[in-house]
Coordinates of C-alpha atoms in Angstrom, one line a residue:
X523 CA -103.9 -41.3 -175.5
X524 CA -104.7 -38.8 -178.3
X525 CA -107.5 -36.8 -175.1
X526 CA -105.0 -37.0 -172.6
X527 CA -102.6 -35.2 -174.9
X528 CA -105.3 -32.7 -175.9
X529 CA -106.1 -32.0 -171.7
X530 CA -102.3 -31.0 -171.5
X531 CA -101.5 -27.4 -171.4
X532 CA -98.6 -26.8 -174.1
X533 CA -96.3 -24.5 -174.4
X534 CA -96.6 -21.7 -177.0
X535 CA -93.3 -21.1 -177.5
X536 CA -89.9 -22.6 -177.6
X537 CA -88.3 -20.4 -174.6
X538 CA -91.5 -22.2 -172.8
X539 CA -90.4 -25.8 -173.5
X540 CA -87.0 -24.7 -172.1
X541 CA -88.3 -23.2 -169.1
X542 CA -91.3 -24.8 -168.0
X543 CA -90.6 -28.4 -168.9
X544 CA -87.1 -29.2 -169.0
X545 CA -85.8 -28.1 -165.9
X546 CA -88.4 -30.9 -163.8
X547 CA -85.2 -33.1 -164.6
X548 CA -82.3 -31.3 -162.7
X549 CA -81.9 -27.9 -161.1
X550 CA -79.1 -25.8 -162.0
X551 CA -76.1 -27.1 -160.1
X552 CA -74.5 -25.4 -157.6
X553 CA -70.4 -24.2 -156.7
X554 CA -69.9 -25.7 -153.4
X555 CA -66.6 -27.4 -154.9
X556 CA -63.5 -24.7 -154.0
X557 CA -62.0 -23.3 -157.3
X558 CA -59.3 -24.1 -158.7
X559 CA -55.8 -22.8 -157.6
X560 CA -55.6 -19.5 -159.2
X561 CA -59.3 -18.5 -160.0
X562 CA -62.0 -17.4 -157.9
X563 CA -64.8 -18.6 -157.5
X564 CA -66.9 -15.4 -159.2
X565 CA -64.4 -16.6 -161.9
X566 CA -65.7 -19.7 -162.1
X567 CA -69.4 -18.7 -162.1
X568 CA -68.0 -16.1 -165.4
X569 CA -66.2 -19.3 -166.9
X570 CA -70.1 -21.2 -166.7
X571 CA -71.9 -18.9 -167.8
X572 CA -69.7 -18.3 -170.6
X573 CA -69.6 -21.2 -171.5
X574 CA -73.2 -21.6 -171.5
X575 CA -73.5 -18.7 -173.7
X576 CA -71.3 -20.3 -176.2
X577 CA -73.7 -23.4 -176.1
X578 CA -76.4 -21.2 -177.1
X579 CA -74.8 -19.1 -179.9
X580 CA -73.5 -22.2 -181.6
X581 CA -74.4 -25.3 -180.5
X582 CA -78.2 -24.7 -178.8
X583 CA -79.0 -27.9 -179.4
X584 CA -76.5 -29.1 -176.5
X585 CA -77.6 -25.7 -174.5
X586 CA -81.4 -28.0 -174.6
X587 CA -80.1 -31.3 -173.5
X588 CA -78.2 -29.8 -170.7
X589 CA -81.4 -30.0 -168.6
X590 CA -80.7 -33.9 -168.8
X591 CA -77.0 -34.2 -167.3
X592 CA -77.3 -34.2 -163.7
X593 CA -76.2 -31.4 -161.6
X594 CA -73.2 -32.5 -160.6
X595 CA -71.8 -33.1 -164.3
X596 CA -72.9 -30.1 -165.8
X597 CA -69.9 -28.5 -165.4
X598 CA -68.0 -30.9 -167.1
X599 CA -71.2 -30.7 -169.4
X600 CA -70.1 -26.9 -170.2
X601 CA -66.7 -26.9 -170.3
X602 CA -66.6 -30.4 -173.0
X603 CA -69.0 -29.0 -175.3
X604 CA -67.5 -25.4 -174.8
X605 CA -64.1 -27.1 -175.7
X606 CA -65.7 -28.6 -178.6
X607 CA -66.9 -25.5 -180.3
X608 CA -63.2 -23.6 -179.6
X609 CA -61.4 -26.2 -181.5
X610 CA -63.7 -27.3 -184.2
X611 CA -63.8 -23.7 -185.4
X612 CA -60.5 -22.9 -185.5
X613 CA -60.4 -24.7 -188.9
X614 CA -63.2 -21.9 -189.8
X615 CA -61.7 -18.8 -188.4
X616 CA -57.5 -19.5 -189.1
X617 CA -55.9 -18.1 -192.9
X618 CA -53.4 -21.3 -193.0
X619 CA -53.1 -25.0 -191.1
X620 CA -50.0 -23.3 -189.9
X621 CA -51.6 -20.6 -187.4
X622 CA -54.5 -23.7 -187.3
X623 CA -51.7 -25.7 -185.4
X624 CA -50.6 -22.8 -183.2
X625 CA -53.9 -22.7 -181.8
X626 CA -54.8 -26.0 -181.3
X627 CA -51.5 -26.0 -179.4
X628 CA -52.3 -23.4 -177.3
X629 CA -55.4 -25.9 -176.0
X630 CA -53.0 -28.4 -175.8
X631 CA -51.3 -26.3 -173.0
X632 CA -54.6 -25.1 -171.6
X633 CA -55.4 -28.9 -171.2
X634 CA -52.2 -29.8 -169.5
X635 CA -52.7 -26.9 -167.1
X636 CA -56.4 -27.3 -166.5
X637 CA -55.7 -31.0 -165.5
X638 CA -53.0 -29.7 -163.2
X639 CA -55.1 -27.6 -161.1
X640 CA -53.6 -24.4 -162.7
X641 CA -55.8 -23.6 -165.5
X642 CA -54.8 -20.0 -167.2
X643 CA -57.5 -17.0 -167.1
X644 CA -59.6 -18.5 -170.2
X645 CA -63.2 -19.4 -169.3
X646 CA -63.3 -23.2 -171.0
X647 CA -60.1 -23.9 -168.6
X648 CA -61.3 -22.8 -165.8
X649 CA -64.5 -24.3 -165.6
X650 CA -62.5 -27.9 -166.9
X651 CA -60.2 -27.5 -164.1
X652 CA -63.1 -26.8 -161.7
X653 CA -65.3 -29.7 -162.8
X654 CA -62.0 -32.2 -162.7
X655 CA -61.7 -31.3 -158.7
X656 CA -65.5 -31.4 -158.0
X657 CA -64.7 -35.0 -159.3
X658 CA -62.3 -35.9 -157.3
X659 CA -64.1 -34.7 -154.0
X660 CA -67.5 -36.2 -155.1
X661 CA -65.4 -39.4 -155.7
X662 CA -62.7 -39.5 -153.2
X663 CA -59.7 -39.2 -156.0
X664 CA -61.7 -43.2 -157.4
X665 CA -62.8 -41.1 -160.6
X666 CA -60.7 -39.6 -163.1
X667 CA -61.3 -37.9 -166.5
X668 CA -59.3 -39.3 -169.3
X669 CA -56.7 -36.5 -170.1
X670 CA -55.4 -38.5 -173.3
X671 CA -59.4 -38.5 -174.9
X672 CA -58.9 -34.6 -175.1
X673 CA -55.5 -34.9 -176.6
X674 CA -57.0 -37.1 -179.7
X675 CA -59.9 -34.6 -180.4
X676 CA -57.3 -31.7 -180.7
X677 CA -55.4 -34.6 -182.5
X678 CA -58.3 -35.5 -185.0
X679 CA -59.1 -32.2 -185.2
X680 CA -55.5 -30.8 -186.7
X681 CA -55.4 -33.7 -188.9
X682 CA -58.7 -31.6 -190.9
X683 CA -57.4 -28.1 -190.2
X684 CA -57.3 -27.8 -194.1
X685 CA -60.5 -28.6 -194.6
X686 CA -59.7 -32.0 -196.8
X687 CA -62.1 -34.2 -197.9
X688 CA -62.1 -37.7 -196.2
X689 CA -60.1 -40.5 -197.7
X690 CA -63.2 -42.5 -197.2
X691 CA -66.9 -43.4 -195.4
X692 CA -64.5 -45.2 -192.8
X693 CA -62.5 -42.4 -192.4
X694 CA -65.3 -39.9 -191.4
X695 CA -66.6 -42.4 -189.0
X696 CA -62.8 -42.7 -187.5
X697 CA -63.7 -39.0 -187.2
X698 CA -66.7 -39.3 -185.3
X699 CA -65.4 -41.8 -182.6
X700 CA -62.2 -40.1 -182.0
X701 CA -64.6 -36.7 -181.3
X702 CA -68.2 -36.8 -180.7
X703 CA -67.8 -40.2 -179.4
X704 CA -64.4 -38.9 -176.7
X705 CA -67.1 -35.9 -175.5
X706 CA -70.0 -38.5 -174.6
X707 CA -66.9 -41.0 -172.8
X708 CA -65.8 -38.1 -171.0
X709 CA -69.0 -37.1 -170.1
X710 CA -69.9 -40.5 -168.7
X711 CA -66.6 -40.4 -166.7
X712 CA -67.8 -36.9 -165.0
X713 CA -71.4 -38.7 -163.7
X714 CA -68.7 -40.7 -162.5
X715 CA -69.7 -44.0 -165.1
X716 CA -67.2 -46.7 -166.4
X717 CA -69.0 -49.1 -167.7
X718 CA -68.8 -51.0 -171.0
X719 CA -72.2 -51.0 -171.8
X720 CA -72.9 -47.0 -171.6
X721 CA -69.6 -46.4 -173.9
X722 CA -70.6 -48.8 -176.0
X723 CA -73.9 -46.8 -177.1
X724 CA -72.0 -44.1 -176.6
X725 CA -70.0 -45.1 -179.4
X726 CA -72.7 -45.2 -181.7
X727 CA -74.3 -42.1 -180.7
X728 CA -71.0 -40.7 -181.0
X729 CA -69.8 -41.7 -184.5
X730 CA -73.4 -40.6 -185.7
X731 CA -73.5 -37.1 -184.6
X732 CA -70.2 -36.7 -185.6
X733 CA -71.0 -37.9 -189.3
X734 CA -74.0 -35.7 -189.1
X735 CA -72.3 -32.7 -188.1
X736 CA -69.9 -33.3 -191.2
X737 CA -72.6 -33.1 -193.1
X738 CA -74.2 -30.2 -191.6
X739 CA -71.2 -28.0 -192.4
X740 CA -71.2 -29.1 -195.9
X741 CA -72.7 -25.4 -197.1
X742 CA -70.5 -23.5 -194.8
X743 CA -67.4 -25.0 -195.9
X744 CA -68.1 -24.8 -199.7
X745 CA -69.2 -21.5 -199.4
X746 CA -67.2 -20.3 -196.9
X747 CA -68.1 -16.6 -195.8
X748 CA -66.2 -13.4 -196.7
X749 CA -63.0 -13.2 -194.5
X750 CA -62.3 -10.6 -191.9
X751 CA -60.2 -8.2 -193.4
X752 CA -60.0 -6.5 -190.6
X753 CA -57.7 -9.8 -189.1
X754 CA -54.4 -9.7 -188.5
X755 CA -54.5 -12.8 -189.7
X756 CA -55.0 -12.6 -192.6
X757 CA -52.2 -13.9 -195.7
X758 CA -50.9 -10.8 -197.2
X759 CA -49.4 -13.2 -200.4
X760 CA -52.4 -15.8 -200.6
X761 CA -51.0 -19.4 -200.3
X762 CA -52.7 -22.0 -201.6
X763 CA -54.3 -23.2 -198.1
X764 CA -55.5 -19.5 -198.3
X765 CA -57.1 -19.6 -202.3
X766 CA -58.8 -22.4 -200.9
X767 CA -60.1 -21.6 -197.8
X768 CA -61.7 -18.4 -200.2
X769 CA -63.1 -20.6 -202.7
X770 CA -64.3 -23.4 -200.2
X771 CA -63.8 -27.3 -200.3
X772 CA -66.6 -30.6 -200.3
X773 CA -65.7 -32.6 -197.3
X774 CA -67.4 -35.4 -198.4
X775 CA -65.5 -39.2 -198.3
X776 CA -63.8 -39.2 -201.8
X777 CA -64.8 -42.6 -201.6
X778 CA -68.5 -41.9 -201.7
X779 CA -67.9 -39.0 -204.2
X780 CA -65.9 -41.7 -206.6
X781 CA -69.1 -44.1 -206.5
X782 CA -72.0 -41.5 -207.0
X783 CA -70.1 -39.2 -209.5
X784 CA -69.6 -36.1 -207.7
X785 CA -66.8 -33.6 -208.5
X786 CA -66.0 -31.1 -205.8
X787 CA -65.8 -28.4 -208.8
X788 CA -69.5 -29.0 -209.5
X789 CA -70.6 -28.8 -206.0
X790 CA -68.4 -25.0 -205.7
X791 CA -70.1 -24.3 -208.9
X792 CA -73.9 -25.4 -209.0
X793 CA -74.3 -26.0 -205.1
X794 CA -77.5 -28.3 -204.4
X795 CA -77.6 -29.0 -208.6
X796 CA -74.4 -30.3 -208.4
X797 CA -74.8 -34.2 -210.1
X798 CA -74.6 -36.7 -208.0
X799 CA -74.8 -35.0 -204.5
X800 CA -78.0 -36.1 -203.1
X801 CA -77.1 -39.7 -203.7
X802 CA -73.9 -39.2 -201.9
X803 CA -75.4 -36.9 -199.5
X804 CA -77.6 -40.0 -198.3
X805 CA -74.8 -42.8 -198.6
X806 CA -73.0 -40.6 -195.5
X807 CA -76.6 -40.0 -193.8
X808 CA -77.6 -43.4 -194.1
X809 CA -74.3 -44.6 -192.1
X810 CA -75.0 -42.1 -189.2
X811 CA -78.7 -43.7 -189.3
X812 CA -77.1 -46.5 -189.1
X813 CA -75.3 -46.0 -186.1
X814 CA -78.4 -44.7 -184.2
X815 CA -80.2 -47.8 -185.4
X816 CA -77.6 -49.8 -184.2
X817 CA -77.9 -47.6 -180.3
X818 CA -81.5 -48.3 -180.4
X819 CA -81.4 -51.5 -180.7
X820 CA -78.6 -52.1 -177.9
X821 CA -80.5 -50.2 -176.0
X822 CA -83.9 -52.3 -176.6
X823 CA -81.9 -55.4 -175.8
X824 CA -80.9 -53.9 -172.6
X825 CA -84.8 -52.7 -171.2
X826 CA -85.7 -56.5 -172.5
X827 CA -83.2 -58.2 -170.0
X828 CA -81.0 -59.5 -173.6
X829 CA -77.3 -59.0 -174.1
X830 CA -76.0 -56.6 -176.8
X831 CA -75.8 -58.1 -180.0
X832 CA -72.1 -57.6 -180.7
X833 CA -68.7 -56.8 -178.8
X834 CA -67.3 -53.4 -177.6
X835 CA -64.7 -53.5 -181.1
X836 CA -62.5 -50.6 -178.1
X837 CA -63.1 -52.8 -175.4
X838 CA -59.2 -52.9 -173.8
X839 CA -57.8 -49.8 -175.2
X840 CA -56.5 -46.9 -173.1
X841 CA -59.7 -45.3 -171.5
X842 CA -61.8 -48.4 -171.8
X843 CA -60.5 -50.4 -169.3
X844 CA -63.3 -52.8 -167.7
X845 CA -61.5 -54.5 -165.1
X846 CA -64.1 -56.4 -162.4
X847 CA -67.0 -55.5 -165.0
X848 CA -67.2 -59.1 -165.9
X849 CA -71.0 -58.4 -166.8
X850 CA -71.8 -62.3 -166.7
X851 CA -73.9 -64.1 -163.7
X852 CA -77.3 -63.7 -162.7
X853 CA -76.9 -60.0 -162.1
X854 CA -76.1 -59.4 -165.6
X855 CA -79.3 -57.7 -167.0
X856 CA -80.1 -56.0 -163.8
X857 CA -76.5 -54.3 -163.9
X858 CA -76.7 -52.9 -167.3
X859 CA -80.0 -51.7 -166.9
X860 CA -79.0 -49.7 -163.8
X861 CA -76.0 -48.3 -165.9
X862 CA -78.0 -47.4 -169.0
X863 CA -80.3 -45.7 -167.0
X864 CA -78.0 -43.4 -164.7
X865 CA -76.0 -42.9 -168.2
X866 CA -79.1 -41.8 -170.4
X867 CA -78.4 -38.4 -170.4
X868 CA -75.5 -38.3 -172.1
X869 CA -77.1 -40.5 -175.3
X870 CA -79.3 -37.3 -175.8
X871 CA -77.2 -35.9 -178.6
X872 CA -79.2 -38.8 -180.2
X873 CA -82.5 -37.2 -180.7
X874 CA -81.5 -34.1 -182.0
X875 CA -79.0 -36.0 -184.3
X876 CA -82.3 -38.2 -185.4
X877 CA -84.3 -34.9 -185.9
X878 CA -82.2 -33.6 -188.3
X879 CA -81.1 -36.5 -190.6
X880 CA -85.4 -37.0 -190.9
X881 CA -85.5 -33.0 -191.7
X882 CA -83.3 -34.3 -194.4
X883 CA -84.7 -37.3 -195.8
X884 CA -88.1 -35.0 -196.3
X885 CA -86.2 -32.3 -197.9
X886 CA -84.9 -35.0 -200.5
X887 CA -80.9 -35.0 -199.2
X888 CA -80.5 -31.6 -200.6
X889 CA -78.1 -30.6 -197.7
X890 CA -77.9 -26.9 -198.5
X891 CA -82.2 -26.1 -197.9
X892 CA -82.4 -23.2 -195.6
X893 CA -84.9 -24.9 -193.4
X894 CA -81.3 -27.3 -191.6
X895 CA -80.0 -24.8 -190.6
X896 CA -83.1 -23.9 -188.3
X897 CA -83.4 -24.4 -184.7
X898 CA -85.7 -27.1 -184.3
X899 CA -88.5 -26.4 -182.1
X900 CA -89.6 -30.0 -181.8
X901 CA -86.4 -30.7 -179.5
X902 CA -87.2 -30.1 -176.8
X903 CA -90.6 -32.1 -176.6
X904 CA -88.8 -35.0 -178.5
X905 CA -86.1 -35.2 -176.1
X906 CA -88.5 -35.0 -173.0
X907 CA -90.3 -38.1 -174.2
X908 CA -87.3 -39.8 -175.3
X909 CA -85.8 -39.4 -172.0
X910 CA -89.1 -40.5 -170.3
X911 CA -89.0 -43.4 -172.3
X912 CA -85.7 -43.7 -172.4
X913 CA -85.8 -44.7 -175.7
X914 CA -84.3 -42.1 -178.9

């Protein structure tokens, strides 16, 4: 194994991973789908590649595993994770909840009108309006996207516009599923997939890189940056949303912080020193682990021709309808097999989530080292193999 790694010729760089070894999965996909009523089709081609530049300025790590959706669902691909960054940083960029809500309502809108087939002249909406016909010609109108998942993550979303901490462990991982977790389903819908098994992993996937990117802001939200004074946004009077916006917050589970001894005033005073906060930083990392254990291990059971090891706990609720997927008979194993397989793609978000909570564990838990906050060149290799493999 170890000279047939040494006779292969790697890249030197980063932008060579991307280029040269990535793209062997699926081309870039073509606009042969008519736009949307009300935007052209050069619009639509803008609306992508905007979106795809968002990807890369703040979320490159789903700008890499892009190269594993197939064609067809990459613009659903863009326009999710493009939606994702608008709303999760309005908490970030607002001076009150109240202007917070305004905003988040204005997506609301852009939802409705996206879904209607009359999407205004904003990028995100355009290309989600796009990618919901190209679904219902691929499909013949069989295959829907789940309007009502995009409602509860601008729902979850306003309920944290003030940057609280979590009641508790539970709470963040509510978090995670009613998020990360609604971007993988409505992904999976897009390929078109409904199957139990696929959103099931999702799940897991889903309430871990949602935990994880909790974490991940933990720095940026204590120690928020200097506001733009230049906004007209900004509180002339300072309201008490607005003092503590300026002086940050710890969005840790109280819970956790209760059981380790952390005090949010320590952390916005000593940062890393703060007592306490490494064992509380690994409680919360150790349930995202958790979760991707758990995915690994369904997904082991599946390749080995063995039934997950415990039920779909949203198996029946609105958007997880199964109806005909009895999964029982001889066909079983050779059904979920074919579904995890054509749904692979979308569990991605699992490697890079992986990378970083083991960045973490060597760096000791402290969550505010430099070296997180890093694009990590490893992703792209580790996701080529995992996918290969198609084990994370």
């Amino acid at each position: 194994m170890t000279q047939a790694l040494k006779k292969l010729a790697w890249p030197r760089s980063y932008k060579q991973v991307t280029s040269q070894c990535l793209p062997r999965f699926y081309s870039t996909p073509t606009y042969s789908t008519p736009a949307p009523a009300g935007a052209s089709e050069a619009e639509v081609l803008s609306a992508k590649n905007y979106c795809s530049g968002l990807l890369q300025k703040f979320d490159s790590p789903s700008h890499t595993l892009l190269a594993f959706i197939p064609p067809s669902a990459q613009p659903a691909y863009l326009a999710l994770r493009a939606f994702n960054i608008e709303t999760s940083r309005i908490a970030d960029t607002v001076s009150t909840p109240t202007v917070g809500a305004m905003r988040l309502q204005f997506w609301r809108d852009n939802v409705n009108r996206a879904f209607s087939g009359t999407p205004p002249k904003e990028p995100v909406s355009i290309l989600l309006s796009h990618a919901l016909a190209d679904l219902d010609a691929r499909t013949g109108g069989t295959a829907k996207m789940s309007k009502s998942w995009l409602m509860r993550i601008i729902g979850e979303r306003e309920k944290y516009l003030n940057n609280a901490p979590y009641p508790t462990l539970e709470s963040l991982e509510k978090y995670g599923e009613n998020t990360y977790s609604m971007l993988l389903y409505l992904t999976l819908q897009a390929l078109p997939m409904g199957s139990v098994t696929a959103d099931h992993i999702a799940s897991h996937v889903g309430k871990a890189v949602g935990i994880t990117a909790v974490l991940r802001g933990l720095p940026l939200v204590a120690f928020p940056p200097p506001p733009n004074h230049h906004s007209n946004s900004s509180p002339l009077g300072g309201t008490l949303d607005a003092q503590r916006r300026s002086q940050g917050s710890v969005t840790l589970p109280l819970d956790v912080m209760a059981r380790t001894g952390v005090r949010d005033e320590d952390v916005l005073r000593k940062g890393a020193e703060a007592e306490g906060l490494r064992d509380a930083v690994f409680e919360v990392a150790t349930r995202a682990s958790d979760h991707l254990i758990t995915a690994r291990q369904m997904l082991k059971n599946v390749y080995a021709g063995e039934d997950v090891d415990h039920a779909f706990e949203y198996d029946g609720e609105e958007g997880h309808d199964y109806e005909g997927q009895t999964n029982k008979g001889p066909g079983k194993a050779a059904q979920q097999k074919e579904e995890v397989d054509r749904a692979f793609g979308v569990f991605m978000p699992a490697v890079a989530t992986g990378l970083w909570l083991d960045k973490l564990q060597k760096l000791d838990f402290d969550v505010f080292r430099e070296e997180l906050r890093r694009r990590d060149w490893k992703l792209p290799w580790k996701a080529y193999f995992a996918h290969r493999r198609r084990m994370f």
